[in-house]
Coordinates of N, CA, C and O in Angstrom, one line a residue:
X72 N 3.0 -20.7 21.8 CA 2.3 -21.3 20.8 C 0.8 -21.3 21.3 O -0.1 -21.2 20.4
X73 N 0.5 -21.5 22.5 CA -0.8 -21.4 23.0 C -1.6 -20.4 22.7 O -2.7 -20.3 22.2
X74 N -0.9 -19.8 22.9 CA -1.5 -18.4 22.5 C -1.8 -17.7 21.6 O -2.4 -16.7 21.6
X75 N -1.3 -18.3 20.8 CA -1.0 -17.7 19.4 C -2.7 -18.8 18.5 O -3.5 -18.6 17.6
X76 N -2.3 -19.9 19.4 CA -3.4 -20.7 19.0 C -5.2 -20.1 19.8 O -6.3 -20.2 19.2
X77 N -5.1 -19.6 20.8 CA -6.0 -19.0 21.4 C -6.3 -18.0 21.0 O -7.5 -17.8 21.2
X78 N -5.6 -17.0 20.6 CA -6.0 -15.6 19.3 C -6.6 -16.1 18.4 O -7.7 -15.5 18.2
X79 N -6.3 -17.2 17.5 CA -6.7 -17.4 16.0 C -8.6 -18.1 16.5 O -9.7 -17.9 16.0
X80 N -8.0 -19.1 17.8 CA -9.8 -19.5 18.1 C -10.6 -18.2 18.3 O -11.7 -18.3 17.6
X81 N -10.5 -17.5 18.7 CA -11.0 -16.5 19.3 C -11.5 -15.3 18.5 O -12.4 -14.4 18.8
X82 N -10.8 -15.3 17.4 CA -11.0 -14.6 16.0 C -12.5 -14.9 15.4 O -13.5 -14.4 15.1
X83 N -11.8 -16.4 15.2 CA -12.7 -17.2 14.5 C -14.3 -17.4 15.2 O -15.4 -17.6 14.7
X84 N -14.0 -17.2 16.2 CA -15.4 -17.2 17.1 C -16.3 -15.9 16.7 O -17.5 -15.6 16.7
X85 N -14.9 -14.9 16.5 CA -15.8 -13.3 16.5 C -16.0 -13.2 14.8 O -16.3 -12.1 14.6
X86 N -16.0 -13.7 14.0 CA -15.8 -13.5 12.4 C -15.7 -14.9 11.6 O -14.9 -15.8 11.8
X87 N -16.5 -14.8 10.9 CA -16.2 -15.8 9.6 C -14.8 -16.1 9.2 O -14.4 -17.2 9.2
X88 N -13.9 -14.9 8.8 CA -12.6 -14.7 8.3 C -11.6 -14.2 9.4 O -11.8 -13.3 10.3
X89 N -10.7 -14.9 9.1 CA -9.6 -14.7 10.6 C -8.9 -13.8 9.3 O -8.5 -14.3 8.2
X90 N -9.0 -12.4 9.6 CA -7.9 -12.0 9.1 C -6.8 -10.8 10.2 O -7.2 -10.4 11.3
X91 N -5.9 -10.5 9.8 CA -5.1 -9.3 10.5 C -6.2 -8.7 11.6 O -5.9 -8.9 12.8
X92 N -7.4 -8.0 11.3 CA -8.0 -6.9 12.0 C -8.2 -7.6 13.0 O -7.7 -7.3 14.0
X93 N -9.3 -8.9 13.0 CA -9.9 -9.7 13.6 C -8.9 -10.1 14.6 O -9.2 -10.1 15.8
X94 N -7.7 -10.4 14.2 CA -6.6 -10.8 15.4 C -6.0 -9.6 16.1 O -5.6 -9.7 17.3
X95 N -6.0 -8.5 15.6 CA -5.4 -7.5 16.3 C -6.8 -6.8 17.5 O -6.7 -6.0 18.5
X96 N -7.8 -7.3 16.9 CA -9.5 -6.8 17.9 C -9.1 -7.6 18.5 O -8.6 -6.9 19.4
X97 N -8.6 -9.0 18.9 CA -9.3 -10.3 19.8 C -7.9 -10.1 21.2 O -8.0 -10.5 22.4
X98 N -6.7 -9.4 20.7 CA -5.7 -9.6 21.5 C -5.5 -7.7 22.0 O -4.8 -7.3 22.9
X99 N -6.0 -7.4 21.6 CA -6.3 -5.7 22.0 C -5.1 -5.0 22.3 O -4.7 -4.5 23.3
X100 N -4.7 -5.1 21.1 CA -3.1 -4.3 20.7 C -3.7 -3.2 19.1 O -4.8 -3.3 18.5
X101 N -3.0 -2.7 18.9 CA -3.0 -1.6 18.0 C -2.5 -2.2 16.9 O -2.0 -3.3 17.2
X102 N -2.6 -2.0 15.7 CA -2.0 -2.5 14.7 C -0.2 -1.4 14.6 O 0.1 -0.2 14.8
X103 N 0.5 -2.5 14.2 CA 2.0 -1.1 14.5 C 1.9 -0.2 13.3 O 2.8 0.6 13.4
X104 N 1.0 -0.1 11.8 CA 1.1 0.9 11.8 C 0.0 1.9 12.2 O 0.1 3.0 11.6
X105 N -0.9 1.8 13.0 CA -1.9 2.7 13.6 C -0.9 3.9 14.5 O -1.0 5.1 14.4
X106 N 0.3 3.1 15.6 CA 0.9 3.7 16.5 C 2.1 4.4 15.9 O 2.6 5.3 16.5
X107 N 2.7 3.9 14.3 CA 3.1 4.4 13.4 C 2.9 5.9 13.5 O 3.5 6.9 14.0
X108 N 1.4 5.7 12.7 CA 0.3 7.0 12.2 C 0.3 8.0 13.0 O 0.2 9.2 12.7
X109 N 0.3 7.4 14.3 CA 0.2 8.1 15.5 C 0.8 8.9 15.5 O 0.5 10.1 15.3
X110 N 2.2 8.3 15.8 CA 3.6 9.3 16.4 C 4.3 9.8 15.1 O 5.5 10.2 15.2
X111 N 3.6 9.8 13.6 CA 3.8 10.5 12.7 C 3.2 11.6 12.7 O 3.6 12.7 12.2
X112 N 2.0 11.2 13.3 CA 1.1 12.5 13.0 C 1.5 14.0 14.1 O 1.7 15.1 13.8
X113 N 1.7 13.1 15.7 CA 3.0 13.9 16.4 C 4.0 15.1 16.1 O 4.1 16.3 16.3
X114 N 4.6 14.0 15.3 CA 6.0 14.4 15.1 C 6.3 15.4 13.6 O 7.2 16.0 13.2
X115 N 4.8 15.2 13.3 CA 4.6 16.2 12.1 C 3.7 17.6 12.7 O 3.2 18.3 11.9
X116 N 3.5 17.8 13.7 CA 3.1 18.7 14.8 C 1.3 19.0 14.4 O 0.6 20.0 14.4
X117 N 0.9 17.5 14.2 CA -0.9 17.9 14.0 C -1.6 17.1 14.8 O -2.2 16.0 14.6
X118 N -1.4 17.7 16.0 CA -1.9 17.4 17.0 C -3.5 16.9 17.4 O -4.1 16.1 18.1
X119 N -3.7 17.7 16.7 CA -5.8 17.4 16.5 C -5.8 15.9 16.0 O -6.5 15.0 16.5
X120 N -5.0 15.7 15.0 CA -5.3 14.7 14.2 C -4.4 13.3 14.7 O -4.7 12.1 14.6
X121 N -3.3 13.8 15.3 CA -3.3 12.8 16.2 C -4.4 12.1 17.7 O -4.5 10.9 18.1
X122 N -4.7 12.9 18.1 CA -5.6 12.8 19.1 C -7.3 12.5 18.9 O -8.1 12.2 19.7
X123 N -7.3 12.5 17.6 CA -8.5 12.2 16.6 C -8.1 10.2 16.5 O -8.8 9.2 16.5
X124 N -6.7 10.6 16.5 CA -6.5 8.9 16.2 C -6.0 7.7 17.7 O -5.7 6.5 18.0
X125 N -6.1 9.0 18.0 CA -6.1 8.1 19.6 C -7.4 7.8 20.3 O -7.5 6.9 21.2
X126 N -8.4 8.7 19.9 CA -10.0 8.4 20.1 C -10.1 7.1 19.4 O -10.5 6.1 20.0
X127 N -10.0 7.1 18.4 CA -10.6 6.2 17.9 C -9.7 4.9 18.2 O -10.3 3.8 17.8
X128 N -8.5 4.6 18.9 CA -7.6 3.6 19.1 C -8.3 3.3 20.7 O -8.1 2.2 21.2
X129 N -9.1 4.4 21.3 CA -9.2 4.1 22.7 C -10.8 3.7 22.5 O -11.2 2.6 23.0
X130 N -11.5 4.3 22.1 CA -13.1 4.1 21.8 C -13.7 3.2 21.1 O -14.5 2.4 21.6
X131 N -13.1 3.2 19.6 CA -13.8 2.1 18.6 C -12.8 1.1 19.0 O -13.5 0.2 19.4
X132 N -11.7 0.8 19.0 CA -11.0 -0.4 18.4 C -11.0 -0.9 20.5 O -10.9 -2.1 20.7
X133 N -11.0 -0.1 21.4 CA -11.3 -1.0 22.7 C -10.1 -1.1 23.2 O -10.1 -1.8 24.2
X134 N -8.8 -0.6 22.7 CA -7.6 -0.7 23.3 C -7.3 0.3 24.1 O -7.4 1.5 24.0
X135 N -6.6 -0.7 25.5 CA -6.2 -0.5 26.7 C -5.0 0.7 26.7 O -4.0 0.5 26.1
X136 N -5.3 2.0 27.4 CA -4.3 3.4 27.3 C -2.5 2.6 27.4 O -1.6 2.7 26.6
X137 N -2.6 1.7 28.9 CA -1.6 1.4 28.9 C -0.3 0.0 27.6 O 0.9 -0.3 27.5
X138 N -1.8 -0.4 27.1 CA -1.1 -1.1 25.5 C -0.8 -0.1 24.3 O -0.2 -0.4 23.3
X139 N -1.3 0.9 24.5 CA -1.0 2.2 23.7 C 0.5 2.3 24.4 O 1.4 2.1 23.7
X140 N 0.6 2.5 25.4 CA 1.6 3.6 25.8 C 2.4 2.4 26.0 O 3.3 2.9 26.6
X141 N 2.7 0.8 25.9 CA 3.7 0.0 25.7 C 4.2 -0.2 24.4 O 5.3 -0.7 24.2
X142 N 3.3 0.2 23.2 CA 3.6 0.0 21.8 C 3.8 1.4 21.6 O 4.4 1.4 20.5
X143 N 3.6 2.9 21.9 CA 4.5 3.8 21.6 C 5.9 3.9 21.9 O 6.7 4.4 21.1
X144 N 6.3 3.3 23.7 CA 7.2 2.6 24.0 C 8.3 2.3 23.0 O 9.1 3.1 22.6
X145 N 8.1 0.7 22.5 CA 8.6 0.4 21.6 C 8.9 0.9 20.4 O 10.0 0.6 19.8
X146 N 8.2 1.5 19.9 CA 8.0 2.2 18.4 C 9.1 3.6 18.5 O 9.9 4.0 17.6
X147 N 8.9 4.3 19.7 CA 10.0 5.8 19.9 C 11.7 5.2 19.7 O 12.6 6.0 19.3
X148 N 11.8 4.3 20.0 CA 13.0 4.1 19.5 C 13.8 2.9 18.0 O 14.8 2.3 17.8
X149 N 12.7 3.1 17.5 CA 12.7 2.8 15.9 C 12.6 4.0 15.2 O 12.8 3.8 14.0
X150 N 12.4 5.3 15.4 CA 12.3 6.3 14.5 C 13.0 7.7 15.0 O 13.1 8.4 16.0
X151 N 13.4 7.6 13.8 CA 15.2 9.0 14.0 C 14.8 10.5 14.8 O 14.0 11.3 14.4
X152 N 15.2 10.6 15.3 CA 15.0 12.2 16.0 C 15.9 12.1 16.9 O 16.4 11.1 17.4
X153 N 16.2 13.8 17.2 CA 17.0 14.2 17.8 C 17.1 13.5 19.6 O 16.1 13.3 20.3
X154 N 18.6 13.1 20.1 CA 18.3 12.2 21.1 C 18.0 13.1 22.4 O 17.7 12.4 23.4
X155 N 18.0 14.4 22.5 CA 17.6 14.8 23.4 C 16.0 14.7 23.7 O 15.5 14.7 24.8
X156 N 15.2 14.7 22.5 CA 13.9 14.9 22.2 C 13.3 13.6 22.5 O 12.3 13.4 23.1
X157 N 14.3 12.3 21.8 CA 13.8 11.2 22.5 C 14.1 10.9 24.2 O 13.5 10.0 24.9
X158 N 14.7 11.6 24.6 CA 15.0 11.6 26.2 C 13.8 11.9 27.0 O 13.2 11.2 27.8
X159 N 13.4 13.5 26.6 CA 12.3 13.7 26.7 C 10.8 13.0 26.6 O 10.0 12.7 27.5
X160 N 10.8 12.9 25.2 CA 9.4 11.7 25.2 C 9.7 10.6 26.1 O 8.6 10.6 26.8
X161 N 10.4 9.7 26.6 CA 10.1 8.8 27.5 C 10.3 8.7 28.9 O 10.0 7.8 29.7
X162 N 11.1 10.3 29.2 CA 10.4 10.7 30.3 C 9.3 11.2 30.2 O 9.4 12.2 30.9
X163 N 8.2 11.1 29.8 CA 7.0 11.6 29.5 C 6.0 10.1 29.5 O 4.9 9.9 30.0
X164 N 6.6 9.3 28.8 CA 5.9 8.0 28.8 C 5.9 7.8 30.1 O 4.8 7.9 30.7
X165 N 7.1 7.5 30.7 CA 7.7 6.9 32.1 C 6.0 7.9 33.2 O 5.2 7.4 33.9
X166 N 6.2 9.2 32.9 CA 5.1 9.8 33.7 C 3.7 9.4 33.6 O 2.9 9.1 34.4
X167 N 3.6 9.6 32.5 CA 2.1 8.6 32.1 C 1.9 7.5 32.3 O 0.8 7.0 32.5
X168 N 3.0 6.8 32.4 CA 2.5 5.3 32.8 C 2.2 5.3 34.1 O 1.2 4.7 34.5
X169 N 3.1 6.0 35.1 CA 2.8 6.0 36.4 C 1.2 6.8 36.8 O 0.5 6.4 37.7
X170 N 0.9 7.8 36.0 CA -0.4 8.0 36.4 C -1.1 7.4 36.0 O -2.1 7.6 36.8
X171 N -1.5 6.6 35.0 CA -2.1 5.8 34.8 C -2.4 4.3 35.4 O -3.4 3.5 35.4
X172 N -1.5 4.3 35.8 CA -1.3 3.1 36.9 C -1.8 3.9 38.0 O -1.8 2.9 38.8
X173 N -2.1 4.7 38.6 CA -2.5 5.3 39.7 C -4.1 5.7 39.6 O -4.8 6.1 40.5
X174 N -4.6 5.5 38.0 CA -5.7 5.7 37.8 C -6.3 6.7 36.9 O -7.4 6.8 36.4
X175 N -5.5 7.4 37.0 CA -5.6 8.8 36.0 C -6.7 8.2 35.1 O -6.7 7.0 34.9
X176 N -7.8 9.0 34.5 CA -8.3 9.0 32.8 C -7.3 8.9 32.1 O -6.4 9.6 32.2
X177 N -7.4 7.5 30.7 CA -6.4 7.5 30.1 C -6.2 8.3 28.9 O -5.1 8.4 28.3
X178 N -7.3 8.8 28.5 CA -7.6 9.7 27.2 C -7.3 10.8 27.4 O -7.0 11.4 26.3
X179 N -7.1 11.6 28.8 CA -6.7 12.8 29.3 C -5.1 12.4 29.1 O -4.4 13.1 28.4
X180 N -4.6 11.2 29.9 CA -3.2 11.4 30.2 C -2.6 11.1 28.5 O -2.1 12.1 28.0
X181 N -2.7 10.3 27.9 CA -2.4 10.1 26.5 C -2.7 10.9 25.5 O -2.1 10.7 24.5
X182 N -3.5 12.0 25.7 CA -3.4 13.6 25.0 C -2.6 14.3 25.4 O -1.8 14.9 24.6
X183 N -2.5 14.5 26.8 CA -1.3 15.2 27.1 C 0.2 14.8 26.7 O 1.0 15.7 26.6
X184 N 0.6 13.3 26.2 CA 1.8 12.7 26.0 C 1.9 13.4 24.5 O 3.0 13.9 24.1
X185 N 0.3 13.3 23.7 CA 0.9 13.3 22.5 C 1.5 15.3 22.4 O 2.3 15.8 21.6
X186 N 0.8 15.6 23.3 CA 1.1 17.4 23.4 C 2.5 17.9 23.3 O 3.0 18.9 22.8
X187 N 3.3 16.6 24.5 CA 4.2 16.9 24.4 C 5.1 16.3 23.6 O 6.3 16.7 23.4
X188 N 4.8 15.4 23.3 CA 5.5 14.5 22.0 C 5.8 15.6 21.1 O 7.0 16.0 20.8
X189 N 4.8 16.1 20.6 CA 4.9 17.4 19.0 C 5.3 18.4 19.8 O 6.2 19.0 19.1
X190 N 5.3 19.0 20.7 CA 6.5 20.0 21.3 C 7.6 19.9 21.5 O 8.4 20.8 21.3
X191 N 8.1 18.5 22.0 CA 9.5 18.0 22.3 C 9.9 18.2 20.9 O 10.7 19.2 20.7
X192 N 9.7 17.6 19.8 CA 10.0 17.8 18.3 C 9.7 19.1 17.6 O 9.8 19.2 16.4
X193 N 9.5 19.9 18.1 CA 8.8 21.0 17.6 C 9.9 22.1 17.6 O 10.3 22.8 16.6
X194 N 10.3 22.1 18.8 CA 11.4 23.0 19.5 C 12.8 22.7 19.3 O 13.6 23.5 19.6
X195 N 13.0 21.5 18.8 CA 14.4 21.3 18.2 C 14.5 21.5 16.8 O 15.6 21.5 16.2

């Protein structure tokens, strides 16, 4: 509850109107359907345009590669595809996180995920 109380202060500090956007800037998470968007745009094999929307999830909105790659996490196993393909993508996550945790650029390593995200799907 604290926290939840400490997002809404903190909103309110950055904006007149506490709305959705304002709380999802102050706590520096994605909105779920941005990561939605994301791994539609993936999985629909338009890769430019996913990675167009990962700039802008990493640049303008200020969200952290590895809060990306914990809410893609979560989100790959809410949407239907073949289970070998999801095997694949999270051994893919699982490697990205570790480079990233090691330091990697995260805009490099999180292009590469989405590369192979739309290939793993591509190929089945």
């Amino acid at each position: 509850m604290r926290r939840a109380i400490n997002a809404f202060q903190a909103a309110a500090s950055s904006r007149k109107k506490i709305d959705e956007e304002s709380v999802f800037r102050v706590i520096g998470k994605a909105k779920p359907q941005d990561i939605n968007e994301l791994l539609s745009l993936c999985l629909d094999n338009k890769f430019i345009e996913a990675r167009n929307k990962l700039r802008i999830m990493l640049i303008e909105y200020g969200i952290s590669g590895q809060d990306i790659l914990k809410q893609l996490h979560s989100e790959i196993f809410q949407i239907e595809i073949p289970e070998k393909s999801g095997i694949e993508i999270v051994e893919s996550l699982g490697e990205v996180d570790f480079r990233l945790a090691q330091g990697a650029d995260e805009e490099v390593q999180l292009s590469a995920l989405l590369a192979r995200i739309s290939s793993a799907t591509k190929e089945k």
